[in-house]
Coordinates of C-alpha atoms in Angstrom, one line a residue:
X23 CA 0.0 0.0 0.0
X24 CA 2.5 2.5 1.1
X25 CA 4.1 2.3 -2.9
X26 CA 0.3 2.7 -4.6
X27 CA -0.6 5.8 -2.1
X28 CA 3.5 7.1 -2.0
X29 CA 2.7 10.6 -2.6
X30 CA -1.2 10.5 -2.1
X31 CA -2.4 14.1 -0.8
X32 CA -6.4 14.8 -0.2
X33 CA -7.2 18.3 -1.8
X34 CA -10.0 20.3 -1.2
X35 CA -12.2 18.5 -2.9
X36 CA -14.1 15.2 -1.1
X37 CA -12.4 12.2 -1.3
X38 CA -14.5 9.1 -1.8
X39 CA -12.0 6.5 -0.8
X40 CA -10.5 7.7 1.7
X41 CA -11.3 10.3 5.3
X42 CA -9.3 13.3 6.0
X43 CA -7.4 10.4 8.5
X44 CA -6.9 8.4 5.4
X45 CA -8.5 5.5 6.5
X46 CA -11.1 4.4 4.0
X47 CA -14.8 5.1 4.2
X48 CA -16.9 2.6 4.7
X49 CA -18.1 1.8 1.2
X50 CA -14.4 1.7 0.1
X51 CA -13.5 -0.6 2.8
X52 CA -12.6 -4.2 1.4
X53 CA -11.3 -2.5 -1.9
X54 CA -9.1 -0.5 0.4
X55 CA -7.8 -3.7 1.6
X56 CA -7.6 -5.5 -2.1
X57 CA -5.2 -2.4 -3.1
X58 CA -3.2 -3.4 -0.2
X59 CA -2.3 -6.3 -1.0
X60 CA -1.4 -5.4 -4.1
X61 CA 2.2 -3.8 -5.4
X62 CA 1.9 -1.0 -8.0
X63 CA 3.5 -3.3 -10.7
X64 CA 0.5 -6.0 -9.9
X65 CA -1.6 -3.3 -10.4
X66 CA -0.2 -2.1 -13.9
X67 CA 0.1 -5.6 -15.1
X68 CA -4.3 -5.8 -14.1
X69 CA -4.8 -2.7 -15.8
X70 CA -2.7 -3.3 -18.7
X71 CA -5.0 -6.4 -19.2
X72 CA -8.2 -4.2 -19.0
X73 CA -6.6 -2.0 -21.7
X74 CA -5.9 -5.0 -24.3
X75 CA -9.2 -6.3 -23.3
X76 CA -10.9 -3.0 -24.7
X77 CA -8.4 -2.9 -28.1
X78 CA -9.5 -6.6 -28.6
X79 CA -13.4 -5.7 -28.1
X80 CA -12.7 -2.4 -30.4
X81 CA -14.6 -0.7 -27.4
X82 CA -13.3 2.9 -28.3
X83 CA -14.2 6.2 -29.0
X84 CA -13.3 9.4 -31.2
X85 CA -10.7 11.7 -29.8
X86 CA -9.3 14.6 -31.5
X87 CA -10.3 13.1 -34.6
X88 CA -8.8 9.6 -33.8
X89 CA -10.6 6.3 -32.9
X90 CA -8.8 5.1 -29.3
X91 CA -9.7 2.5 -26.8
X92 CA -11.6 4.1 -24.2
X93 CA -9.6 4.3 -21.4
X94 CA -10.9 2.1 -18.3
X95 CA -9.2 2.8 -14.8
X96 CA -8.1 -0.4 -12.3
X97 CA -9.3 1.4 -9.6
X98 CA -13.8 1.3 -9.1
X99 CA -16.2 3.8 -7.4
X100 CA -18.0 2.0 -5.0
X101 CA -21.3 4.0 -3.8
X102 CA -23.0 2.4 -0.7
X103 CA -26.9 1.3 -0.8
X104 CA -27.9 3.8 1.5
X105 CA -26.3 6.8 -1.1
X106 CA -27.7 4.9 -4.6
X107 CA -31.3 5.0 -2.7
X108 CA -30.6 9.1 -2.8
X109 CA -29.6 9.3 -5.7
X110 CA -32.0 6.6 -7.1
X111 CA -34.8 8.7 -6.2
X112 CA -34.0 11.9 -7.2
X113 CA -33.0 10.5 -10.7
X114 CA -36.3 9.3 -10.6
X115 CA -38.2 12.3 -9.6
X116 CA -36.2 14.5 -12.1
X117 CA -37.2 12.6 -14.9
X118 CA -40.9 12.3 -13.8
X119 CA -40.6 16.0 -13.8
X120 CA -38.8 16.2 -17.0
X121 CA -41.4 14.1 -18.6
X122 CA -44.1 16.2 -17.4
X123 CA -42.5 19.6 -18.9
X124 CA -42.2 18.2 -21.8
X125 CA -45.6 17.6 -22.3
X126 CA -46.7 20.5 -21.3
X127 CA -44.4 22.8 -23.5
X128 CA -45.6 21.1 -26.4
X129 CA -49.7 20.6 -25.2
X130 CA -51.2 23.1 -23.1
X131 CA -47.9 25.1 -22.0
X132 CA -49.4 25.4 -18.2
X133 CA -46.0 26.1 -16.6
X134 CA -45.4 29.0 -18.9
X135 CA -49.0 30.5 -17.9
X136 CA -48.4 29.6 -14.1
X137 CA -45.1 32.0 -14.8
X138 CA -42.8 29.1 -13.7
X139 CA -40.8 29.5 -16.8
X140 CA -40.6 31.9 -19.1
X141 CA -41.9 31.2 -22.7
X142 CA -39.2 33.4 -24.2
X143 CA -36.8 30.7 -22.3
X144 CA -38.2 27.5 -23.9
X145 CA -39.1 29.5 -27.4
X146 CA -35.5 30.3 -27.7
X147 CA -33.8 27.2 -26.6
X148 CA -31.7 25.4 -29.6
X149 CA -33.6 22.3 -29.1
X150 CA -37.4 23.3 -29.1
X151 CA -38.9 22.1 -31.8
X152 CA -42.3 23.3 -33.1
X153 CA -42.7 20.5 -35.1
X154 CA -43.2 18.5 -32.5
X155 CA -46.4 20.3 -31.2
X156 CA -49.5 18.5 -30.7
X157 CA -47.5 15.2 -31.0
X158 CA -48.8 12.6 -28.0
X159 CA -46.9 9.6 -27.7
X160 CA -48.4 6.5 -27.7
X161 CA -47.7 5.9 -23.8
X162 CA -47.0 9.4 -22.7
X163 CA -43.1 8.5 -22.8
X164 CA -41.0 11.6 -24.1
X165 CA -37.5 10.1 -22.3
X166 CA -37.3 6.3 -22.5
X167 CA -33.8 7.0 -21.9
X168 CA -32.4 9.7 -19.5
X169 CA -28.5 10.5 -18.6
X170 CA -29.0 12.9 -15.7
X171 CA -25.2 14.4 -15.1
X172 CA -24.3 14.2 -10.9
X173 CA -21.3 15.7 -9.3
X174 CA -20.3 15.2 -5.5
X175 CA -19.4 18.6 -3.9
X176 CA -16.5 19.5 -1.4
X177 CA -19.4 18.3 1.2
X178 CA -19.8 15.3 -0.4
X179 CA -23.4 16.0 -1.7
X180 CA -24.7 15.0 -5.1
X181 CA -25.8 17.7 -7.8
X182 CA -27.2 18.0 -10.5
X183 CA -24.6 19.5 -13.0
X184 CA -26.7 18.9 -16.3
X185 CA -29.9 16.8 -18.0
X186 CA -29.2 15.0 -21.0
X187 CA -32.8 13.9 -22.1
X188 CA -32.1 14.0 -26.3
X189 CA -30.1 10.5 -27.2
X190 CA -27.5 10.4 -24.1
X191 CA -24.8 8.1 -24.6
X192 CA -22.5 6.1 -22.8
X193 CA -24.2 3.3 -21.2
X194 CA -22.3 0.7 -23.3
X195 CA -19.4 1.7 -21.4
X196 CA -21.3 0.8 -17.9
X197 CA -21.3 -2.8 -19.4
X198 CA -18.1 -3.1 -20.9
X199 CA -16.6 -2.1 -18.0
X200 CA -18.2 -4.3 -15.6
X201 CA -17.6 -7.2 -17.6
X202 CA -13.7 -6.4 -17.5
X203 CA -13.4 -5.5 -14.3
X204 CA -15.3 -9.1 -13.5
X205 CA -12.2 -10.9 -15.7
X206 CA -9.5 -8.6 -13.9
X207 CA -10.3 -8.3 -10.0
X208 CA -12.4 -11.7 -9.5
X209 CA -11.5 -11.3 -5.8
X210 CA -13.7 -7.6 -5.1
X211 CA -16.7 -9.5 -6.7
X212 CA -16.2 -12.1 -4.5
X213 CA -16.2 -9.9 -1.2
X214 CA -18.6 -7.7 -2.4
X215 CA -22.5 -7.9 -3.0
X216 CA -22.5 -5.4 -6.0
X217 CA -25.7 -5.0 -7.8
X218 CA -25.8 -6.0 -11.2
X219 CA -25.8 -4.0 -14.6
X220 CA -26.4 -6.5 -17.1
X221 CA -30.0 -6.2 -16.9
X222 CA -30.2 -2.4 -18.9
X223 CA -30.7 -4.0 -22.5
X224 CA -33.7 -6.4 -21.2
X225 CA -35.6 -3.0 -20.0
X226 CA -34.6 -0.8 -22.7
X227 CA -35.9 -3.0 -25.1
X228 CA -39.3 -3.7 -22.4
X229 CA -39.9 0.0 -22.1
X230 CA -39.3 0.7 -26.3
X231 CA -42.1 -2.3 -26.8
X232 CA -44.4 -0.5 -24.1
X233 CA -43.9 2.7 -26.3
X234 CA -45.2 1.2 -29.3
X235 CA -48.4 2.8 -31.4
X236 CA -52.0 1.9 -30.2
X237 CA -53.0 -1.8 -31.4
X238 CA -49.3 -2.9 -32.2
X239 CA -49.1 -6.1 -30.3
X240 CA -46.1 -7.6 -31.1
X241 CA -44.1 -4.7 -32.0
X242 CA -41.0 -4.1 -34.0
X243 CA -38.0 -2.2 -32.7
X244 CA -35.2 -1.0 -34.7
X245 CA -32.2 0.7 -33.8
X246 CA -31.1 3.9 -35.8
X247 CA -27.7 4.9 -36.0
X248 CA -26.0 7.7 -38.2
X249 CA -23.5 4.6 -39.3
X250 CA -20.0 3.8 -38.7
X251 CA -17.9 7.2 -38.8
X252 CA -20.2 8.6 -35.7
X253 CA -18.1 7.9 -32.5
X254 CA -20.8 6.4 -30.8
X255 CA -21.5 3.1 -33.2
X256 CA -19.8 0.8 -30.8
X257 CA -22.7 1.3 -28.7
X258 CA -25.3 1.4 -31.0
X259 CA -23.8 -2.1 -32.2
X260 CA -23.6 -3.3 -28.5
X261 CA -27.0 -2.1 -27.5
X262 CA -29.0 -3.6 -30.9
X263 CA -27.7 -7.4 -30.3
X264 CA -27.9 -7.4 -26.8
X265 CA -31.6 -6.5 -27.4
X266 CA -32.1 -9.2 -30.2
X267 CA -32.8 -6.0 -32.8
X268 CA -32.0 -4.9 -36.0
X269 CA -29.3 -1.9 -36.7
X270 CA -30.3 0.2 -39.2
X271 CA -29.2 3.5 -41.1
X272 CA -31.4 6.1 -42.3
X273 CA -31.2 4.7 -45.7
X274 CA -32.6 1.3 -45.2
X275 CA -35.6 2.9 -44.1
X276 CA -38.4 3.7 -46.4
X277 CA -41.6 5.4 -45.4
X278 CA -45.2 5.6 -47.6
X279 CA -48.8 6.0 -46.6
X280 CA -47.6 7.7 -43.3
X281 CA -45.5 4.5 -42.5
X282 CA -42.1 2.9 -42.1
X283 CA -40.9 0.2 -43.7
X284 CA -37.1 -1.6 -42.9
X285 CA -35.9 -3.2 -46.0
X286 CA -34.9 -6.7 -45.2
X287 CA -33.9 -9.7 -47.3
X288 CA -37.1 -11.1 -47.1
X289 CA -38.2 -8.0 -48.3
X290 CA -40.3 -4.6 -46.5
X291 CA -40.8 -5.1 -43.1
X292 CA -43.2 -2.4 -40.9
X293 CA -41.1 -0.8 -38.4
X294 CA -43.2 0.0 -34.8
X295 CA -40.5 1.9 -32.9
X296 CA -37.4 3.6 -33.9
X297 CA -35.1 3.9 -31.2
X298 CA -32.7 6.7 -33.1
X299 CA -28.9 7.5 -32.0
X300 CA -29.3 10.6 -35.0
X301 CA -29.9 14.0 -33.8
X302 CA -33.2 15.9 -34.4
X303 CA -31.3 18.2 -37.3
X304 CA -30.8 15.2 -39.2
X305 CA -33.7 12.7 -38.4
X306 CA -36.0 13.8 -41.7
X307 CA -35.1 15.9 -44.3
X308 CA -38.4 16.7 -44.8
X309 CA -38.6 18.5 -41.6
X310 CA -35.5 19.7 -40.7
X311 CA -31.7 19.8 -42.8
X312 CA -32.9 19.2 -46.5
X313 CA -29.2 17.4 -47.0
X314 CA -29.5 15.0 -44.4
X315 CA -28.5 11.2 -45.4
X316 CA -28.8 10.1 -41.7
X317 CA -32.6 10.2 -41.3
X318 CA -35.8 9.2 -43.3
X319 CA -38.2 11.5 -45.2
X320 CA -41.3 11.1 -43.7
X321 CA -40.4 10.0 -40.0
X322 CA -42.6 12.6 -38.4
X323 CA -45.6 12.5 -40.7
X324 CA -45.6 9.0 -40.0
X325 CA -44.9 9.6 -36.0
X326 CA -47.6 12.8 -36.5
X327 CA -49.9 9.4 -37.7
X328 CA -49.3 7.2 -34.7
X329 CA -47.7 4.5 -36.9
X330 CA -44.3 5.4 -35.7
X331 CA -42.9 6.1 -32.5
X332 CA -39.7 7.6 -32.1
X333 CA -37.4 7.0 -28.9
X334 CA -36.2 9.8 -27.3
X335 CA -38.9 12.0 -28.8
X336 CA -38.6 14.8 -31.2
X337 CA -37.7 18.2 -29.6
X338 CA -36.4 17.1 -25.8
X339 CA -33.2 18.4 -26.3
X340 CA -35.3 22.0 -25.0
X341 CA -34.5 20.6 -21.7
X342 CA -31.1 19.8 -22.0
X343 CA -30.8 23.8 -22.5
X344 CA -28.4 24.9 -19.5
X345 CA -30.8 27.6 -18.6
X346 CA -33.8 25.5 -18.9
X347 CA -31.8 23.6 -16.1
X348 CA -31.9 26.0 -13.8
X349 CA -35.6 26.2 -14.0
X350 CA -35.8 22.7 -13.1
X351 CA -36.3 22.8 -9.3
X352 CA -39.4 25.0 -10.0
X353 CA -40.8 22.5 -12.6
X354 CA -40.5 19.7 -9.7
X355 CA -42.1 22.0 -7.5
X356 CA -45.0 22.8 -9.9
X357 CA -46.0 19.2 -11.5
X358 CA -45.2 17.4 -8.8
X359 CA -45.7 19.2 -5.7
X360 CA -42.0 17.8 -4.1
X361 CA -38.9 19.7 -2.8
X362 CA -36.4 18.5 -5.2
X363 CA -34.5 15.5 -3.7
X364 CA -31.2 16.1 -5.7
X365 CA -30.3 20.1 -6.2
X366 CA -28.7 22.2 -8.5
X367 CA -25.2 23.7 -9.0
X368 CA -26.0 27.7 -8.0
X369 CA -26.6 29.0 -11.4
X370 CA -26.7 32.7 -12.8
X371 CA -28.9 33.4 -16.0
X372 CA -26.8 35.8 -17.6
X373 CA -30.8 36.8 -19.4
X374 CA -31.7 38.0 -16.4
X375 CA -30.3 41.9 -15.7
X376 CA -29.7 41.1 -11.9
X377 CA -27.5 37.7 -12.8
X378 CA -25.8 38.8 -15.6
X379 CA -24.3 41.8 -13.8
X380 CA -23.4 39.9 -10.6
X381 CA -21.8 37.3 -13.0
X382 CA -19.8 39.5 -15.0
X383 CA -18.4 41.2 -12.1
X384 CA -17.2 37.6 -10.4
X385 CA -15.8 37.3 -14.1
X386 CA -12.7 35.5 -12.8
X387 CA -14.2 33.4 -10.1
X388 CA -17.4 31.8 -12.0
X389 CA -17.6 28.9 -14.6
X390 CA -19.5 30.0 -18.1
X391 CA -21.0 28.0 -19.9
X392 CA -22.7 28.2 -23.3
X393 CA -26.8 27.2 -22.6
X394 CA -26.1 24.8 -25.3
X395 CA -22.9 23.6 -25.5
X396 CA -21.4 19.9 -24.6
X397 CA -18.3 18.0 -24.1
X398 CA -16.7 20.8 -22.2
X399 CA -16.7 22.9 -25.5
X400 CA -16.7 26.9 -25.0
X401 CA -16.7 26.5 -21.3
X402 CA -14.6 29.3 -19.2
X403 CA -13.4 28.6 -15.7
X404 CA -12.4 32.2 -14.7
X405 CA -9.9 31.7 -12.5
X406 CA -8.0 29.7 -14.9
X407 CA -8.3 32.4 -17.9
X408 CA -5.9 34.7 -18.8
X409 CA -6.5 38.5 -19.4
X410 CA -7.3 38.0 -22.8
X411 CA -9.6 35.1 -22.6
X412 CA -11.6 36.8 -19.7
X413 CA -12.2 40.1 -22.5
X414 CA -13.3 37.8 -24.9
X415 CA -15.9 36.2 -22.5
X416 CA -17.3 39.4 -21.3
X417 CA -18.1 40.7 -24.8
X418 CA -19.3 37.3 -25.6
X419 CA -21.3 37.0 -22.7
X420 CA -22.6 41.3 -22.8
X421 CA -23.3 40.8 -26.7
X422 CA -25.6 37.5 -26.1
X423 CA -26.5 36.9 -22.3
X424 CA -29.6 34.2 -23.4
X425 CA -26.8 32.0 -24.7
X426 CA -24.3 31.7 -21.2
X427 CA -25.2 30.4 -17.5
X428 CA -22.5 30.9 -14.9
X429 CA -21.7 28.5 -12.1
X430 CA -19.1 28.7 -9.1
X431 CA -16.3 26.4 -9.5
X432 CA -17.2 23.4 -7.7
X433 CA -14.4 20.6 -6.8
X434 CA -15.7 17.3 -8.0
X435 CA -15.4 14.5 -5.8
X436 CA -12.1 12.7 -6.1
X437 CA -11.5 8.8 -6.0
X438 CA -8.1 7.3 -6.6
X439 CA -6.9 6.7 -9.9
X440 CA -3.6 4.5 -11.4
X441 CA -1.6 7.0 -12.8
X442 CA 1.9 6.0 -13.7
X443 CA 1.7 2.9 -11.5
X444 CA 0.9 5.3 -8.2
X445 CA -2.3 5.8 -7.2
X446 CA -3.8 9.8 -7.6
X447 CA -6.6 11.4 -6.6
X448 CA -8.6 12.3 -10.0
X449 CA -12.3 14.5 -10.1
X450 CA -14.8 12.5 -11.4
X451 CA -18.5 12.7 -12.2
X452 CA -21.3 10.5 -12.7
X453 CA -24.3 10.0 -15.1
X454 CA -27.0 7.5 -14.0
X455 CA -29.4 6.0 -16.8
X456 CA -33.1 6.0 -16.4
X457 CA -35.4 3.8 -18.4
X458 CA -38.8 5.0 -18.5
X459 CA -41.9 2.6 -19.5
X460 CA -44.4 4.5 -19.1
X461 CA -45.4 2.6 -15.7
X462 CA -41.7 3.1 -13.8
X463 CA -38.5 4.8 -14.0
X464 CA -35.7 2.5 -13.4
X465 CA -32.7 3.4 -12.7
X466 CA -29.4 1.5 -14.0
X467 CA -27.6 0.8 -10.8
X468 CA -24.6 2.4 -11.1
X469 CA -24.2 4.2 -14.2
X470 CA -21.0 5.6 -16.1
X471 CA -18.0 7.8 -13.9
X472 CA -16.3 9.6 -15.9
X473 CA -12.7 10.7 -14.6
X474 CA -10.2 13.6 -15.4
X475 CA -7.3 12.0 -16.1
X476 CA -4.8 15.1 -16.1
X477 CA -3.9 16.2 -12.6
X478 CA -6.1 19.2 -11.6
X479 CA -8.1 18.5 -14.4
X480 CA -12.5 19.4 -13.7
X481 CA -13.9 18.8 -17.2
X482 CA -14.3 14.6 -17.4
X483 CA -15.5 14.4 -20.8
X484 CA -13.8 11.7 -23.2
X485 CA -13.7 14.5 -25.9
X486 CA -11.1 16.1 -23.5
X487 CA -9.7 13.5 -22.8
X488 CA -10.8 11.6 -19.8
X489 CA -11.7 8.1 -19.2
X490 CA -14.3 5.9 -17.0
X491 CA -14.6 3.6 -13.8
X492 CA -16.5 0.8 -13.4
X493 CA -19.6 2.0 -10.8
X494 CA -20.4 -0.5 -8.2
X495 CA -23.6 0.0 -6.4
X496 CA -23.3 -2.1 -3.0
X497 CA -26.3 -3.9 -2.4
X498 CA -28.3 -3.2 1.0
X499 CA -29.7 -6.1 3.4
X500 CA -32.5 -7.0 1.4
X501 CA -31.8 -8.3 -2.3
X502 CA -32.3 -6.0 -5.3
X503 CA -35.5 -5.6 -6.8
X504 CA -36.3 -8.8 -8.6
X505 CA -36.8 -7.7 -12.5
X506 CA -40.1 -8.6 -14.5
X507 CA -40.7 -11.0 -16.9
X508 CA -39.0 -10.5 -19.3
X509 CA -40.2 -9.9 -23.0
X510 CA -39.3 -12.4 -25.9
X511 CA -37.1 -11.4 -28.2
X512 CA -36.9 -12.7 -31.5
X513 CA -33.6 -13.6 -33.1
X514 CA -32.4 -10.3 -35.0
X515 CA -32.4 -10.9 -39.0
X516 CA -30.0 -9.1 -41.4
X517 CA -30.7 -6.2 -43.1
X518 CA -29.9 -6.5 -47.1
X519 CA -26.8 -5.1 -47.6
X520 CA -25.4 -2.7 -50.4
X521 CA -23.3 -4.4 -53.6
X522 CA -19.4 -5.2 -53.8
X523 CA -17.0 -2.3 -52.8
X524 CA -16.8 0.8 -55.2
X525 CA -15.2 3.8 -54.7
X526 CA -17.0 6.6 -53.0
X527 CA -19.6 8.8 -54.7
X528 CA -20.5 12.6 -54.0
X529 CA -23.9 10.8 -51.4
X530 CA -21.5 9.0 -49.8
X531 CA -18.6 11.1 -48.7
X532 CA -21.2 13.7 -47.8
X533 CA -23.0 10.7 -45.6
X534 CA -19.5 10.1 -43.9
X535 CA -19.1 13.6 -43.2
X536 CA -22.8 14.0 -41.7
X537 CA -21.9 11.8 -39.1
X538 CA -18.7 13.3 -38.1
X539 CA -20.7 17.0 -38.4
X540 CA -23.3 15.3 -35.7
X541 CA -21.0 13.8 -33.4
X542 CA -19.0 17.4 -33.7
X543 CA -22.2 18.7 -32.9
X544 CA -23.7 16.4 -30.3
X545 CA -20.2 15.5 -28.0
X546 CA -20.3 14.9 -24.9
X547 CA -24.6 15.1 -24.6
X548 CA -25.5 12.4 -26.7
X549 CA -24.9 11.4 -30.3
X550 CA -21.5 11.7 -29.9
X551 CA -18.3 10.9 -27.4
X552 CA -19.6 10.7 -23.5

């Protein structure tokens, strides 16, 4: 131990291994004592065997315009029952109310007339979508999938830093990683009663077959992805076979008489729910980017129908606007008459006189954030800024206040991390996924951490850089909730498949670059890198 922690300081920030005495909290107990036993060369050899695992899988990711193995540390966060049951339930409570906003912006707009939020708020955010007005999904479901972003403060209390409610990614990594970690350190599984993760695809798939149109018995469930250049296909390959379904592009679809249709092998096959990995802007040309060759012309006539239903739904990324966020405690208050069970980062809307003034004069002391930005792009930490930097912000911020939120600097949590065979402490954050049926929220025990690899480093997003930990959530006295039955699923069938090799037409190199302009576009939220 004293070689892995040589040189091992606690910051400011909360340490979730280990008390200002450094003896380890209880969660962190019997890994605290694994990692003792342990040298730092065992420890190196472990995680060089996660790392060739991963390049063997091809589980990567797109950084700086290269595809890499996504980096998996040795070291797991461990979060005690009693802290998951928190977290579970305020998860859980924010996507009810998420669900419930969403409905309303796009029905009868109650919130705006109750003067919870303003309308010039939602009106303006990147990712409302009037097209989607009027639109009622079959089961009410707007999120099947949530990725609500938590942070642990210097108290050691979990915030909410952001919603991602569009098509949040990531969740691939929560089971790659725990089946690695399961090959590499046997001995913490078999000391620990961690609850499992393996269970996500089985209700994924359970709540997309509950969303299905009206009189659709025996639906079927495709999964839509921009194709093989987006840095996200790993997962959209991982999540279709685990779930028995078919992968599809935008161009094996085909939609007529307010329908679509999958061509197959065996010929045209009706497609019930579409649960897309493409980004609004691109989902139907018809609708939105003339250009696109990601999407379908005709999805949202034929989801306008009720033939189709489309998983996340059209317009939600309105509440992944930053300063939509901060109306979020209000919106729990109003639709479900509940204090909030998870809070908020203290945020300043720059749109507001009173904000934007405090915040310009803390300049150097605030995070600011564009409302729509992700993966850490455009974001400001003033005290890190130089002169020049900090001028640019302020006329940024002065010439467009709707578009920037400031936040103080918080110090993420930190939880040891093998870096150069010595164990640091590294800021992390975590996003828990909820799966929505209509019925329940569940909420994936666990979810992905993201860490900051560099020393010092806050921003934990693999577009910058940063890597993951396998999440254990510690099971309590009782056992975990026992699952439902589970739905059939039907062997997945192949998609006919385009001719021999030829080189590239003009459609196709602008298909290829569509998908790298998304994941540009969507990194760190969703499409894209987590």
């Amino acid at each position: 131990m004293a070689e892995l922690f040589d040189g091992y300081r606690l910051g400011t920030a909360w340490d979730e291994m280990l008390s200002d005495g450094d003896q380890p909290r209880r969660p962190y107990r019997a890994v605290h004592g694994t990692l003792r036993r342990l040298t730092g060369d065992q420890l190196s050899v472990r995680a060089d065997a996660l790392a060739r695992s991963y390049l063997d899988q091809g589980v990567t990711f797109d950084f700086a315009g290269e595809e890499r193995p996504f980096p998996i540390d040795i070291v797991p966060r461990v979060i005690s029952a009693e802290e998951w049951s928190e977290v579970e339930a305020g998860v859980g409570q924010r996507v009810r109310a998420l669900e419930m906003f969403l409905a309303d912006i796009y029905g009868k707009r109650e919130c705006v007339r109750a003067g919870i939020i303003p309308w010039r708020v939602v009106a303006s955010a990147s990712g409302f979508q009037r097209v989607a007005s009027g639109i009622a999904p079959a089961n009410g479901v707007r999120c099947h999938v949530s990725g609500i972003d938590l942070i642990r403060d210097e108290e050691g209390n979990f915030r909410v830093l952001e919603d991602n409610v569009r098509v949040p990614s990531g969740v691939s990594y929560v089971l790659a990683n725990r089946r690695a970690m399961q090959q590499v350190f046997p001995e913490s599984f078999a000391t620990h009663r961690i609850r499992p993760v393996s269970d996500y695809p089985r209700r994924l798939l359970a709540a997309l077959r509950a969303a299905a149109p009206r009189g659709v018995a025996d639906p079927t469930v495709v999964v839509l992805t921009p194709g093989i250049y987006n840095s996200a296909y790993f997962e959209h390959t991982l999540l279709a076979r685990t779930m028995g379904v078919e992968l599809v592009e935008g161009r094996d679809l085909v939609c007529s008489d307010g329908r679509v249709r999958m061509r197959t092998t065996d010929g045209e096959r009706q497609v019930d729910v579409i649960y897309r990995r493409v980004d609004d802007e691109f989902l139907d040309p018809v609708q939105f980017r003339a250009d696109s060759l990601l999407g379908c012309p005709g999805l949202v006539n034929a989801m306008r129908a009720g033939n189709v239903t489309i998983a996340n739904a059209i317009g939600n990324g309105v509440a992944d606007d930053k300063l939509v966020y901060s109306y979020v405690p209000d919106l729990i208050r109003f639709f479900l008459g509940e204090e909030p069970i998870l809070r908020n980062v203290r945020t300043y809307r720059c749109s507001e006189r009173d904000d934007l003034a405090e915040a310009v004069d803390k300049l150097d002391q605030l995070v600011f954030k564009p409302v729509d930005g992700a993966g850490g792009k455009g974001l400001v930490i003033g005290s890190r800024a130089t002169k020049e930097q900090l001028a640019t912000l302020r006329t940024q911020v002065l010439a467009d206040p709707r578009s920037w939120i400031a936040q103080p600097v918080v110090m993420l949590s930190t939880v040891p991390t093998l870096i150069d065979g010595q164990l640091r402490p590294r800021h992390v954050d975590l996003r828990p996924f909820a799966v929505n049926d209509g019925q329940n929220v569940w909420v994936l025990p666990g979810g992905l951490t993201r860490v900051a690899l560099p020393e010092g480093q806050l921003v934990v997003n693999s577009s910058m850089g940063g890597g993951s930990k396998d999440t254990w959530v510690l099971s309590g006295q009782t056992t975990a909730i026992t699952p439902r039955r589970a739905v059939a699923v039907g062997a997945a069938r192949r998609i006919s498949l385009p001719g021999p090799d030829l080189p590239p037409d003009e459609n196709e190199v602008a298909h290829q670059q569509q998908q790298q302009q998304q994941q540009q576009q969507q990194s760190g939220n969703g499409v894209g890198s987590c």
